[in-house]
Amino acid sequence: MNFPTSPPPLADVQRVLCAFAHPDDIDFGAAGTVARWVDDGLEVAYLLVTRGDAGGFDDTPRDRMPAIREAEQRAAAAAVGVKQVEFLDGYGDGTLTPSLPLRRDLTAAIRRLRPDRILTNSPLRRWERIAGPSHPDHLAVGEAVTCAVYPDARNRFAFPELALEQGLEPWTVREIWYTGGPTPDHAVDITGTYERKLAALRAHVSQTAHLEDLDGLLRQRHRPAAMAAGLPDGHLAEAFSIISTA
Ligand SMILES: [Zn+2]
C-alpha cells in the first residue's frame, strides 16, 4: 500500500499544524520545510503527543526526560522561528495507538487552531526499513491525525461534547502532508534553510549529541532527495506525500 501521487500543494494556506508523536520527529523530517513556511509568513504551530520519555542514549534518570525533551523541542522550534509549541498530556512514549481518546484530543486541537494544512507522521509503514520512520508511535499518530481530519474535526456529531461544552466548532483541514512514508514524491528545497534545521536538531541534545557527524548524516539523506527531484547539484531537499482532504 502506497500513497497516491501528490497533488500540487494548496496556494492559499495561512495556518499549519505539525502534529507528531515525539520531540525531534518534526526536526528530522521537516524542519527545513517548516523554516521556509515561517519565512513565507505562515502561522505554524507544533503539537507533540508525547514528551519522548522513552528516548535518549545515556543514563539520564527517566523521570527527568520529559522535561528535558520538552525544553529541547521548544529550543528546536525557536531555531526555525516557530513560537507555538504544545504537548498533549497522558500519552507515554512507546504506548501510542490510534485510539478514540487520541483522536478526540487531536480533534480538539484542530478545531481550536483551525489549520489549513497538517503535517504529520506517515501512517504507512516502510517495510524495507523497520527502524526510525516506522516506529509504531509514528504510525499510530499518522493514523489518528488522518481520522481526526476526516471525519472527526469536521463532523459536529463526532465528540459532540467538544462543541457543546468547549465551543469548539467543526473545522475542515484541507490538506495533509506526511513525512517518513514509503514513497515521498513532493520535494521541498531546503538548501537555504538547512543551517536552521541543523541548529534545530542540535537543540535535541539528548537525541543527537552522541552522533559523531550529524551534518554528514543529514546531507546523506537530503542530497539524494534533491537529486531525485531534479534540483541542481549540491542542493538539499525534504520529501513528503501530500493528500487533499477538502
Ligand atoms: Zn519519533
XYZ file of N, CA, C and O in Angstrom, residues 101-190:
360
model
N -9.538 8.308 22.465
C -9.073 9.481 23.230
C -8.051 10.314 22.475
O -8.089 11.553 22.529
N -7.131 9.671 21.748
C -6.147 10.448 20.976
C -6.831 11.192 19.841
O -6.541 12.371 19.595
N -7.758 10.539 19.148
C -8.498 11.226 18.075
C -9.266 12.424 18.638
O -9.329 13.483 18.009
N -9.821 12.250 19.820
C -10.573 13.351 20.435
C -9.644 14.518 20.760
O -9.966 15.680 20.488
N -8.482 14.230 21.329
C -7.547 15.309 21.674
C -7.034 16.015 20.416
O -6.855 17.240 20.403
N -6.777 15.259 19.366
C -6.320 15.863 18.111
C -7.439 16.680 17.474
O -7.202 17.768 16.939
N -8.668 16.169 17.557
C -9.819 16.904 17.021
C -9.984 18.236 17.747
O -10.216 19.280 17.116
N -9.843 18.211 19.070
C -9.950 19.451 19.845
C -8.880 20.451 19.398
O -9.152 21.643 19.225
N -7.647 19.964 19.192
C -6.561 20.862 18.765
C -6.844 21.425 17.380
O -6.633 22.625 17.115
N -7.327 20.586 16.479
C -7.628 21.047 15.112
C -8.724 22.113 15.146
O -8.628 23.157 14.501
N -9.766 21.870 15.925
C -10.870 22.851 15.953
C -10.446 24.158 16.615
O -10.959 25.221 16.293
N -9.518 24.072 17.550
C -9.049 25.289 18.239
C -8.079 26.086 17.360
O -8.169 27.303 17.259
N -7.168 25.379 16.681
C -6.101 26.053 15.923
C -6.488 26.303 14.462
O -5.869 27.121 13.787
N -7.473 25.581 13.953
C -8.021 25.776 12.612
C -6.969 25.822 11.501
O -6.903 26.795 10.728
N -6.150 24.782 11.400
C -5.133 24.783 10.343
C -5.724 24.490 8.963
O -6.687 23.732 8.836
N -5.124 25.092 7.937
C -5.464 24.729 6.559
C -4.749 23.438 6.173
O -5.248 22.648 5.383
N -3.553 23.276 6.742
C -2.690 22.137 6.394
C -2.210 21.492 7.687
O -1.899 22.188 8.652
N -2.132 20.144 7.678
C -1.499 19.428 8.787
C -0.310 18.653 8.244
O -0.403 18.014 7.185
N 0.780 18.742 8.965
C 1.969 17.932 8.675
C 2.086 16.909 9.794
O 1.998 17.268 10.979
N 2.278 15.632 9.424
C 2.308 14.602 10.460
C 3.156 13.407 10.041
O 3.682 13.354 8.918
N 3.291 12.459 10.979
C 3.984 11.201 10.695
C 3.183 10.395 9.663
O 1.960 10.434 9.650
N 3.901 9.596 8.875
C 3.212 8.705 7.937
C 2.531 7.565 8.680
O 3.149 6.914 9.526
N 1.251 7.278 8.356
C 0.607 6.095 8.934
C 0.975 4.825 8.179
O 0.616 3.729 8.612
N 1.685 4.961 7.071
C 2.074 3.785 6.274
C 3.489 3.366 6.616
O 4.407 4.185 6.645
N 3.661 2.088 6.852
C 4.957 1.531 7.225
C 5.863 1.393 6.008
O 5.409 1.060 4.925
N 7.148 1.657 6.245
C 8.161 1.365 5.214
C 8.761 0.005 5.543
O 9.568 -0.107 6.467
N 8.395 -0.986 4.802
C 8.803 -2.352 5.146
C 10.287 -2.593 4.925
O 10.867 -3.508 5.509
N 10.917 -1.786 4.078
C 12.337 -2.035 3.802
C 13.233 -1.497 4.916
O 14.432 -1.760 4.941
N 12.644 -0.725 5.843
C 13.462 -0.155 6.907
C 12.581 -0.017 8.144
O 11.867 0.963 8.295
N 12.647 -1.015 9.011
C 11.659 -1.086 10.092
C 11.934 -0.059 11.186
O 11.018 0.387 11.888
N 13.194 0.370 11.333
C 13.532 1.335 12.382
C 13.211 2.761 11.918
O 13.017 3.001 10.733
N 13.206 3.668 12.869
C 13.064 5.091 12.555
C 11.654 5.471 12.161
O 10.745 5.479 13.006
N 11.454 5.794 10.875
C 10.145 6.321 10.466
C 8.978 5.404 10.792
O 7.873 5.873 11.032
N 9.207 4.093 10.810
C 8.092 3.172 11.023
C 7.923 2.750 12.483
O 7.352 1.709 12.785
N 8.416 3.574 13.408
C 8.137 3.358 14.840
C 6.614 3.295 15.026
O 5.885 4.102 14.441
N 6.124 2.332 15.819
C 4.668 2.198 15.978
C 3.978 3.475 16.448
O 2.832 3.738 16.067
N 4.649 4.287 17.267
C 4.047 5.564 17.685
C 3.811 6.480 16.478
O 2.824 7.215 16.427
N 4.754 6.472 15.543
C 4.599 7.325 14.347
C 3.394 6.864 13.533
O 2.568 7.673 13.103
N 3.307 5.547 13.316
C 2.190 5.004 12.532
C 0.865 5.331 13.211
O -0.120 5.682 12.563
N 0.848 5.232 14.550
C -0.388 5.486 15.306
C -0.808 6.950 15.195
O -1.989 7.255 14.998
N 0.160 7.860 15.320
C -0.187 9.288 15.239
C -0.630 9.641 13.820
O -1.610 10.375 13.624
N 0.068 9.100 12.810
C -0.346 9.364 11.426
C -1.778 8.922 11.183
O -2.574 9.625 10.551
N -2.124 7.752 11.708
C -3.489 7.232 11.542
C -4.501 8.068 12.334
O -5.561 8.440 11.820
N -4.159 8.390 13.575
C -5.097 9.158 14.415
C -5.323 10.561 13.849
O -6.445 11.074 13.873
N -4.260 11.187 13.345
C -4.406 12.521 12.748
C -5.313 12.443 11.522
O -6.196 13.282 11.319
N -5.111 11.403 10.711
C -5.925 11.258 9.499
C -7.398 11.077 9.868
O -8.281 11.681 9.252
N -7.663 10.292 10.915
C -9.050 10.098 11.376
C -9.617 11.390 11.972
O -10.810 11.669 11.833
N -8.761 12.166 12.620
C -9.224 13.423 13.197
C -9.568 14.428 12.101
O -10.527 15.197 12.227
N -8.777 14.405 11.013
C -9.073 15.307 9.884
C -10.375 14.887 9.220
O -11.227 15.722 8.912
N -10.512 13.590 8.977
C -11.755 13.048 8.438
C -12.091 11.736 9.111
O -11.283 10.818 9.041
N -13.245 11.666 9.743
C -14.334 12.635 9.755
C -14.395 13.551 10.989
O -15.183 14.500 10.993
N -13.595 13.287 12.037
C -13.925 13.835 13.356
C -14.018 15.366 13.419
O -14.991 15.913 13.923
N -12.957 16.055 12.941
C -12.905 17.509 13.177
C -14.020 18.251 12.448
O -14.510 19.276 12.910
N -14.428 17.712 11.307
C -15.425 18.432 10.500
C -16.860 18.011 10.825
O -17.802 18.591 10.294
N -17.018 16.986 11.647
C -18.345 16.434 11.926
C -18.810 16.843 13.329
O -18.263 16.392 14.335
N -19.823 17.675 13.365
C -20.351 18.166 14.637
C -20.753 17.039 15.574
O -20.738 17.200 16.796
N -21.126 15.896 15.004
C -21.647 14.800 15.822
C -20.548 13.836 16.267
O -20.827 12.855 16.957
N -19.304 14.111 15.862
C -18.173 13.358 16.418
C -17.731 14.092 17.677
O -17.551 15.314 17.640
N -17.559 13.383 18.769
C -17.185 14.007 20.047
C -18.039 15.266 20.301
O -17.507 16.380 20.403
N -19.358 15.106 20.379
C -20.257 16.275 20.441
C -19.974 17.181 21.624
O -20.277 18.386 21.582
N -19.338 16.632 22.684
C -19.051 17.459 23.852
C -18.066 18.586 23.527
O -18.048 19.614 24.213
N -17.261 18.416 22.492
C -16.282 19.462 22.163
C -16.992 20.749 21.745
O -16.579 21.844 22.121
N -18.051 20.598 20.955
C -18.812 21.783 20.546
C -19.714 22.263 21.678
O -19.786 23.470 21.964
N -20.367 21.311 22.361
C -21.371 21.692 23.368
C -20.732 22.307 24.609
O -21.244 23.288 25.154
N -19.628 21.710 25.045
C -19.044 22.146 26.326
C -17.882 23.105 26.161
O -17.591 23.907 27.046
N -17.156 22.991 25.048
C -15.968 23.832 24.885
C -16.098 24.840 23.745
O -15.166 25.608 23.484
N -17.225 24.808 23.054
C -17.422 25.767 21.968
C -16.496 25.550 20.777
O -16.226 26.476 20.010
N -15.986 24.317 20.631
C -15.068 24.025 19.523
C -15.882 23.574 18.310
O -16.308 22.425 18.213
N -16.067 24.501 17.398
C -16.919 24.257 16.231
C -16.173 23.413 15.196
O -14.938 23.443 15.128
N -16.917 22.679 14.363
C -16.280 21.845 13.338
C -15.339 22.648 12.437
O -15.567 23.840 12.190
N -14.294 21.980 11.958
C -13.307 22.610 11.098
C -12.814 21.593 10.076
O -12.528 20.446 10.438
N -12.709 22.023 8.828
C -12.216 21.147 7.769
C -10.777 21.500 7.414
O -10.513 22.603 6.925
N -9.868 20.589 7.698
C -8.474 20.716 7.254
C -8.440 20.308 5.787
O -9.000 19.286 5.418
N -7.771 21.102 4.952
C -7.869 20.839 3.514
C -6.725 20.009 2.946
O -6.792 19.547 1.821
N -5.677 19.840 3.722
C -4.505 19.167 3.142
C -3.686 18.510 4.250
O -3.487 19.102 5.302
N -3.190 17.299 3.996
C -2.247 16.641 4.919
C -0.934 16.376 4.192
O -0.934 15.907 3.042
N 0.152 16.697 4.863
C 1.495 16.318 4.394
C 2.014 15.243 5.350
O 1.971 15.418 6.574
N 2.524 14.138 4.781
C 3.089 13.061 5.586
C 4.606 12.999 5.378
O 5.089 13.122 4.252
N 5.323 12.777 6.470
C 6.759 12.562 6.360
C 7.112 11.180 6.907
O 6.446 10.679 7.811
N 8.146 10.561 6.330
C 8.590 9.247 6.795
C 7.888 8.086 6.121
O 8.071 6.944 6.517
N 7.094 8.359 5.101
C 6.343 7.295 4.435
C 7.132 6.618 3.327
O 8.290 6.937 3.071
N 6.492 5.649 2.672
C 7.211 4.806 1.706
C 7.550 5.474 0.373
O 8.553 5.114 -0.226
N 6.761 6.399 -0.109
C 7.002 6.919 -1.464
C 6.848 8.435 -1.524
O 6.001 8.954 -2.253
N 7.667 9.194 -0.777
C 7.516 10.651 -0.816
C 7.826 11.174 -2.208
O 8.850 10.820 -2.795
N 6.942 11.984 -2.758
C 7.129 12.445 -4.138
C 7.001 13.962 -4.276
O 6.999 14.485 -5.375
N 6.853 14.660 -3.134
C 6.839 16.124 -3.207
C 8.052 16.663 -2.449
O 8.104 16.599 -1.215
N 9.033 17.173 -3.190
C 10.273 17.642 -2.572
C 10.211 19.138 -2.314
O 9.644 19.894 -3.101
N 10.777 19.547 -1.190
C 10.928 20.965 -0.863
C 12.420 21.258 -0.769
O 13.139 20.566 -0.031
N 12.886 22.249 -1.498
C 14.303 22.626 -1.497
C 14.625 23.317 -0.170
O 14.083 24.388 0.120
N 15.468 22.678 0.643
C 15.796 23.253 1.955
C 17.247 23.763 2.012
O 17.774 23.989 3.106
